[in-house]
CSV table of C-alpha atoms in Angstrom, one decimal:
chain,number,residue,atom,x,y,z
A,1,MET,CA,-7.3,39.1,2.2
A,2,SER,CA,-7.7,38.5,5.9
A,3,LEU,CA,-6.2,35.4,7.5
A,4,GLU,CA,-9.6,34.0,8.4
A,5,ARG,CA,-10.8,34.4,4.8
A,6,PHE,CA,-7.6,32.7,3.5
A,7,THR,CA,-8.2,29.8,5.9
A,8,THR,CA,-11.9,29.3,5.0
A,9,LEU,CA,-10.9,29.1,1.3
A,10,PHE,CA,-8.6,26.1,2.0
A,11,PRO,CA,-10.5,23.7,-0.4
A,12,LEU,CA,-9.7,26.2,-3.2
A,13,TRP,CA,-6.0,26.3,-2.4
A,14,THR,CA,-5.8,22.5,-2.1
A,15,LEU,CA,-7.5,22.1,-5.5
A,16,LEU,CA,-5.3,24.8,-7.1
A,17,GLY,CA,-2.1,23.3,-5.6
A,18,SER,CA,-3.0,19.8,-6.9
A,19,ALA,CA,-3.8,21.2,-10.4
A,20,LEU,CA,-0.5,23.1,-10.5
A,21,ALA,CA,1.4,20.0,-9.4
A,22,LEU,CA,-0.1,18.1,-12.3
A,23,VAL,CA,1.1,20.7,-14.8
A,24,HIS,CA,4.4,21.7,-13.2
A,25,PRO,CA,5.4,18.9,-10.7
A,26,ALA,CA,8.8,20.5,-10.0
A,27,LEU,CA,7.1,23.4,-8.2
A,28,PHE,CA,6.2,21.0,-5.3
A,29,THR,CA,8.2,17.8,-5.5
A,30,TRP,CA,11.1,19.4,-3.6
A,31,PHE,CA,8.7,19.4,-0.6
A,32,ASN,CA,9.3,15.8,0.5
A,33,GLY,CA,10.8,13.7,3.2
A,34,LEU,CA,11.7,15.8,6.2
A,35,TRP,CA,9.7,18.8,4.9
A,36,ILE,CA,6.5,16.8,4.9
A,37,THR,CA,7.1,15.6,8.4
A,38,LEU,CA,7.8,19.2,9.6
A,39,GLY,CA,4.7,20.4,7.8
A,40,LEU,CA,2.5,17.9,9.6
A,41,GLY,CA,4.3,18.8,12.9
A,42,LEU,CA,3.3,22.4,12.4
A,43,ILE,CA,-0.3,21.4,11.9
A,44,MET,CA,-0.3,19.3,15.1
A,45,LEU,CA,1.5,22.1,17.0
A,46,GLY,CA,-1.3,24.5,16.0
A,47,MET,CA,-3.9,22.0,17.2
A,48,GLY,CA,-2.1,21.9,20.6
A,49,LEU,CA,-2.2,25.7,20.8
A,50,GLY,CA,-5.9,25.7,20.1
A,51,LEU,CA,-6.8,23.4,23.0
A,52,ALA,CA,-8.6,25.2,25.8
A,53,PRO,CA,-9.4,23.5,29.2
A,54,ASP,CA,-12.9,25.2,29.1
A,55,ASP,CA,-13.8,23.4,25.9
A,56,PHE,CA,-13.0,20.0,27.5
A,57,LEU,CA,-14.9,21.0,30.7
A,58,ARG,CA,-18.0,21.8,28.6
A,59,ILE,CA,-17.8,18.7,26.6
A,60,GLY,CA,-17.0,16.7,29.8
A,61,GLN,CA,-20.3,17.7,31.2
A,62,ARG,CA,-22.1,16.1,28.3
A,63,PRO,CA,-19.5,13.7,26.7
A,64,ARG,CA,-21.8,11.5,24.7
A,65,PRO,CA,-21.6,13.4,21.3
A,66,ALA,CA,-17.8,13.4,21.5
A,67,LEU,CA,-17.6,9.7,22.4
A,68,VAL,CA,-20.1,8.8,19.6
A,69,GLY,CA,-18.0,10.7,17.1
A,70,VAL,CA,-14.7,9.2,18.2
A,71,VAL,CA,-16.0,5.7,18.3
A,72,ALA,CA,-17.6,6.2,14.8
A,73,GLN,CA,-14.2,7.6,13.6
A,74,PHE,CA,-12.4,4.4,14.3
A,75,ALA,CA,-15.2,2.0,13.6
A,76,VAL,CA,-16.8,3.4,10.4
A,77,MET,CA,-13.8,4.8,8.4
A,78,PRO,CA,-11.4,1.8,8.7
A,79,ALA,CA,-14.1,-0.7,7.8
A,80,LEU,CA,-15.4,1.5,5.0
A,81,ALA,CA,-11.9,1.9,3.6
A,82,ALA,CA,-11.2,-1.8,3.6
A,83,ALA,CA,-14.6,-2.5,2.0
A,84,VAL,CA,-14.1,0.1,-0.8
A,85,ALA,CA,-10.5,-1.2,-1.5
A,86,ALA,CA,-11.9,-4.7,-1.9
A,87,LEU,CA,-15.0,-3.7,-3.9
A,88,LEU,CA,-12.9,-1.7,-6.5
A,89,ARG,CA,-10.1,-4.2,-6.4
A,90,LEU,CA,-7.5,-1.5,-6.0
A,91,PRO,CA,-3.9,-2.3,-6.7
A,92,VAL,CA,-2.1,-3.3,-3.5
A,93,PRO,CA,-0.2,0.0,-2.8
A,94,LEU,CA,-3.4,2.0,-3.4
A,95,ALA,CA,-5.5,-0.4,-1.3
A,96,VAL,CA,-3.0,-0.1,1.6
A,97,GLY,CA,-2.9,3.6,1.3
A,98,LEU,CA,-6.7,3.9,1.3
A,99,ILE,CA,-6.9,1.7,4.4
A,100,LEU,CA,-4.2,3.9,6.0
A,101,VAL,CA,-6.4,7.0,5.3
A,102,GLY,CA,-9.4,5.3,6.9
A,103,CYS,CA,-7.4,4.4,10.0
A,104,CYS,CA,-6.2,8.0,10.6
A,105,PRO,CA,-7.9,10.4,13.1
A,106,GLY,CA,-10.0,13.4,12.1
A,107,GLY,CA,-8.2,16.3,10.4
A,108,THR,CA,-7.8,19.9,11.5
A,109,ALA,CA,-9.6,21.0,8.4
A,110,SER,CA,-12.8,19.7,9.9
A,111,ASN,CA,-12.7,22.5,12.4
A,112,VAL,CA,-12.9,25.1,9.6
A,113,VAL,CA,-15.7,23.2,7.9
A,114,ALA,CA,-17.6,23.0,11.2
A,115,LEU,CA,-17.4,26.8,11.4
A,116,ILE,CA,-18.8,27.2,7.9
A,117,ALA,CA,-21.6,24.7,8.5
A,118,ARG,CA,-22.6,26.5,11.7
A,119,ALA,CA,-22.0,23.3,13.6
A,120,ASP,CA,-20.5,23.0,17.2
A,121,VAL,CA,-17.0,24.2,16.6
A,122,ALA,CA,-15.8,23.6,20.2
A,123,LEU,CA,-17.1,20.0,19.9
A,124,SER,CA,-15.3,19.7,16.6
A,125,VAL,CA,-12.0,20.8,18.1
A,126,VAL,CA,-12.4,18.5,21.1
A,127,MET,CA,-13.3,15.5,18.8
A,128,THR,CA,-10.4,16.2,16.6
A,129,SER,CA,-8.1,16.3,19.6
A,130,LEU,CA,-9.5,13.2,21.2
A,131,SER,CA,-9.3,11.2,17.9
A,132,THR,CA,-5.8,12.4,17.4
A,133,LEU,CA,-4.7,11.2,20.9
A,134,ALA,CA,-6.6,7.9,20.4
A,135,ALA,CA,-4.8,7.5,17.0
A,136,VAL,CA,-1.6,6.8,18.9
A,137,VAL,CA,-3.0,3.4,19.7
A,138,PHE,CA,-5.7,2.8,17.1
A,139,THR,CA,-4.1,4.0,13.8
A,140,PRO,CA,-1.1,1.6,13.9
A,141,ARG,CA,-3.2,-1.3,15.2
A,142,LEU,CA,-6.1,-1.0,12.8
A,143,THR,CA,-3.8,-0.5,9.9
A,144,GLU,CA,-1.9,-3.6,10.9
A,145,VAL,CA,-5.1,-5.7,11.2
A,146,LEU,CA,-6.8,-4.5,8.0
A,147,ALA,CA,-3.8,-3.9,5.6
A,148,SER,CA,-1.8,-7.0,6.5
A,149,GLN,CA,-4.0,-9.0,4.0
A,150,TYR,CA,-2.1,-7.1,1.3
A,151,VAL,CA,1.4,-6.5,2.7
A,152,PRO,CA,3.3,-7.1,5.9
A,153,VAL,CA,2.7,-4.1,8.2
A,154,ASP,CA,5.1,-3.1,11.0
A,155,GLY,CA,2.7,-1.9,13.7
A,156,TRP,CA,5.4,-0.9,16.1
A,157,LEU,CA,7.1,1.3,13.5
A,158,LEU,CA,3.8,2.9,12.8
A,159,LEU,CA,3.3,3.5,16.5
A,160,TRP,CA,6.7,5.2,16.7
A,161,ARG,CA,5.9,7.4,13.8
A,162,VAL,CA,2.6,8.5,15.2
A,163,LEU,CA,4.2,9.3,18.5
A,164,GLN,CA,6.8,11.5,16.7
A,165,VAL,CA,4.5,13.4,14.3
A,166,VAL,CA,1.3,13.6,16.5
A,167,LEU,CA,1.8,13.3,20.2
A,168,LEU,CA,5.1,15.3,20.5
A,169,PRO,CA,4.0,18.4,18.6
A,170,VAL,CA,0.5,18.5,20.1
A,171,GLY,CA,2.1,18.2,23.5
A,172,CYS,CA,4.5,21.0,22.7
A,173,GLY,CA,1.6,23.2,21.7
A,174,VAL,CA,-0.3,22.5,24.9
A,175,LEU,CA,2.8,23.2,27.0
A,176,LEU,CA,3.5,26.4,25.1
A,177,LYS,CA,-0.1,27.7,25.7
A,178,GLN,CA,0.1,26.9,29.4
A,179,GLY,CA,3.7,28.0,30.0
A,180,LEU,CA,4.0,31.0,27.8
A,181,PRO,CA,0.4,32.2,27.2
A,182,SER,CA,1.4,35.6,25.9
A,183,LEU,CA,3.6,34.1,23.2
A,184,ALA,CA,0.9,31.5,22.4
A,185,ARG,CA,-1.7,34.2,21.9
A,186,ARG,CA,0.5,35.9,19.4
A,187,VAL,CA,1.3,32.7,17.5
A,188,GLU,CA,-2.1,31.1,17.6
A,189,PRO,CA,-3.9,33.4,15.0
A,190,VAL,CA,-1.3,32.6,12.3
A,191,MET,CA,-1.4,28.8,12.8
A,192,PRO,CA,-4.6,28.0,10.8
A,193,PRO,CA,-3.3,29.7,7.6
A,194,ILE,CA,0.1,28.0,8.2
A,195,ALA,CA,-1.7,24.7,8.5
A,196,VAL,CA,-3.6,25.4,5.2
A,197,LEU,CA,-0.3,26.0,3.5
A,198,ALA,CA,1.3,22.9,5.0
A,199,ILE,CA,-1.7,20.8,3.8
A,200,VAL,CA,-1.5,22.2,0.3
A,201,MET,CA,2.3,21.6,0.0
A,202,ILE,CA,1.9,18.0,1.3
A,203,VAL,CA,-0.9,17.2,-1.1
A,204,ALA,CA,0.7,18.9,-4.1
A,205,SER,CA,4.1,17.2,-3.4
A,206,VAL,CA,2.6,13.7,-3.5
A,207,VAL,CA,0.4,14.6,-6.6
A,208,GLY,CA,3.5,15.9,-8.4
A,209,SER,CA,5.7,13.0,-7.5
A,210,GLN,CA,3.1,10.5,-8.7
A,211,ARG,CA,1.8,12.5,-11.6
A,212,GLN,CA,1.9,9.7,-14.2
A,213,LEU,CA,0.2,7.1,-12.1
A,214,LEU,CA,-2.5,9.6,-11.2
A,215,LEU,CA,-3.1,10.4,-14.8
A,216,ASP,CA,-3.3,6.6,-15.6
A,217,GLN,CA,-5.4,5.5,-12.6
A,218,GLY,CA,-6.7,8.7,-11.2
A,219,LEU,CA,-10.4,8.1,-11.9
A,220,LEU,CA,-10.4,4.8,-10.0
A,221,LEU,CA,-8.6,6.3,-7.0
A,222,LEU,CA,-10.8,9.4,-7.1
A,223,LEU,CA,-13.9,7.1,-7.1
A,224,ALA,CA,-12.4,5.2,-4.1
A,225,CYS,CA,-11.8,8.4,-2.1
A,226,VAL,CA,-15.3,9.8,-3.0
A,227,LEU,CA,-16.9,6.6,-1.8
A,228,LEU,CA,-14.9,6.6,1.4
A,229,HIS,CA,-15.5,10.2,2.5
A,230,ALA,CA,-19.1,10.4,1.2
A,231,GLY,CA,-19.8,7.3,3.2
A,232,GLY,CA,-18.1,8.7,6.2
A,233,PHE,CA,-20.2,11.9,6.1
A,234,ALA,CA,-23.4,9.9,5.6
A,235,LEU,CA,-22.8,7.3,8.3
A,236,GLY,CA,-21.5,9.8,10.8
A,237,PHE,CA,-24.7,11.8,10.4
A,238,LEU,CA,-26.9,8.7,10.6
A,239,LEU,CA,-25.2,7.4,13.8
A,240,ALA,CA,-25.5,10.9,15.4
A,241,ARG,CA,-29.2,11.0,14.6
A,242,LEU,CA,-29.8,7.5,15.8
A,243,THR,CA,-28.2,8.3,19.2
A,244,GLY,CA,-30.5,11.4,19.5
A,245,GLU,CA,-27.9,14.2,19.2
A,246,PRO,CA,-29.1,17.7,18.5
A,247,GLY,CA,-28.8,19.2,15.0
A,248,ALA,CA,-25.5,21.0,15.5
A,249,ALA,CA,-23.9,17.9,17.0
A,250,GLN,CA,-25.2,15.8,14.1
A,251,ARG,CA,-23.5,18.1,11.6
A,252,THR,CA,-20.3,18.1,13.7
A,253,ILE,CA,-20.1,14.4,14.0
A,254,SER,CA,-20.7,13.9,10.3
A,255,ILE,CA,-17.9,16.3,9.5
A,256,GLU,CA,-15.5,14.8,12.0
A,257,VAL,CA,-16.1,11.2,10.7
A,258,GLY,CA,-16.0,12.2,7.0
A,259,MET,CA,-12.8,14.2,7.1
A,260,GLN,CA,-9.5,12.5,7.9
A,261,ASN,CA,-6.0,13.7,8.7
A,262,SER,CA,-4.8,12.9,5.2
A,263,GLY,CA,-1.4,14.6,5.9
A,264,LEU,CA,-0.8,12.0,8.6
A,265,ALA,CA,-1.6,9.2,6.2
A,266,VAL,CA,0.9,10.6,3.7
A,267,VAL,CA,3.7,10.9,6.4
A,268,LEU,CA,3.0,7.4,7.6
A,269,ALA,CA,2.9,6.0,4.1
A,270,ARG,CA,6.3,7.6,3.4
A,271,SER,CA,8.0,6.7,6.7
A,272,GLY,CA,6.1,3.7,8.1
A,273,GLY,CA,8.0,0.9,6.3
A,274,PHE,CA,5.8,0.6,3.2
A,275,ALA,CA,7.8,-0.6,0.2
A,276,SER,CA,5.9,1.3,-2.5
A,277,PRO,CA,5.8,5.2,-2.7
A,278,LEU,CA,2.4,4.8,-4.3
A,279,THR,CA,1.0,4.1,-0.8
A,280,ALA,CA,1.1,7.9,-0.2
A,281,LEU,CA,-1.1,8.7,-3.2
A,282,PRO,CA,-4.5,7.9,-1.7
A,283,GLY,CA,-3.7,10.3,1.2
A,284,ALA,CA,-3.1,13.1,-1.2
A,285,ILE,CA,-6.2,12.5,-3.2
A,286,SER,CA,-8.2,12.1,0.0
A,287,ALA,CA,-7.2,15.5,1.2
A,288,VAL,CA,-8.6,17.1,-2.0
A,289,VAL,CA,-11.8,15.0,-2.0
A,290,HIS,CA,-12.7,15.5,1.7
A,291,CYS,CA,-12.0,19.2,1.5
A,292,MET,CA,-14.3,19.6,-1.5
A,293,LEU,CA,-17.1,17.4,-0.2
A,294,GLY,CA,-16.9,18.8,3.3
A,295,SER,CA,-17.0,22.4,2.1
A,296,ALA,CA,-19.9,21.7,-0.3
A,297,LEU,CA,-21.8,20.0,2.5
A,298,ALA,CA,-21.1,22.8,4.9
A,299,ALA,CA,-22.3,25.4,2.5
A,300,TRP,CA,-25.5,23.5,2.0
A,301,TRP,CA,-26.1,23.2,5.8
A,302,ARG,CA,-25.3,26.9,6.2
A,303,ARG,CA,-27.9,27.9,3.6
A,304,ARG,CA,-30.5,25.6,5.3
A,305,SER,CA,-29.9,27.2,8.7
A,306,ASN,CA,-30.6,30.8,7.4
């Protein structure tokens, strides 16, 4: 199997990893703590390696689609997550975890889904990058504002964690690409499948460690994540259409808004000062849900464009 084919099948690997974690949790529960942080760091490093100045120049000549998408990312998803948590009356740790997912930036998996959907892949990469950089400020602040109704939230600790697991590895990737371009060219092709493996391990680790709660309350949490991500896809598409973006940009913005960096949500839930380990569970379920919804939507768009 080619590396590209392996990468495009990431929803299948995520689903299989989660199913295995429910049956044999010990296969994945060892992947915790520092391992999860390192896994997310590798994903962010790969994003930095994928940043090309030409992409930013092209988008800079017509910045509106990217700006619409990034604004929607941090306006639609946090508000939607808070509304879903209140509507379903989720237990406090799950409500906080869902809000944390909603406040995170777009995920790297969205770039693969944009490719499948025949959307604007360069726009997707730039939007993911911009929302990731904006997350340094917005993710801690929005989480503090929206989740503090449930538990005290240390916004400064969250800010420090985002700097560590987002800005530092992305910056290293950019510097590596600019300073050692030949090495970066050799490393870059293997980063997407490594990112897929990291996502699968992060998700499966949390699913395995919270297996019993997932079996007890899994349907409610699954419904919450479906409502959050389906709403994100729909509202992202609607906002892009209302602002008059072309078809490819509409699909791209929909995908970017609907798909979150759930791995970041898991890392922040584990290391951001939250008392309950259950806060990480919505991030794990979110990763499975947005991968499945996103890939199904992309396949439908791809068929329609034939």
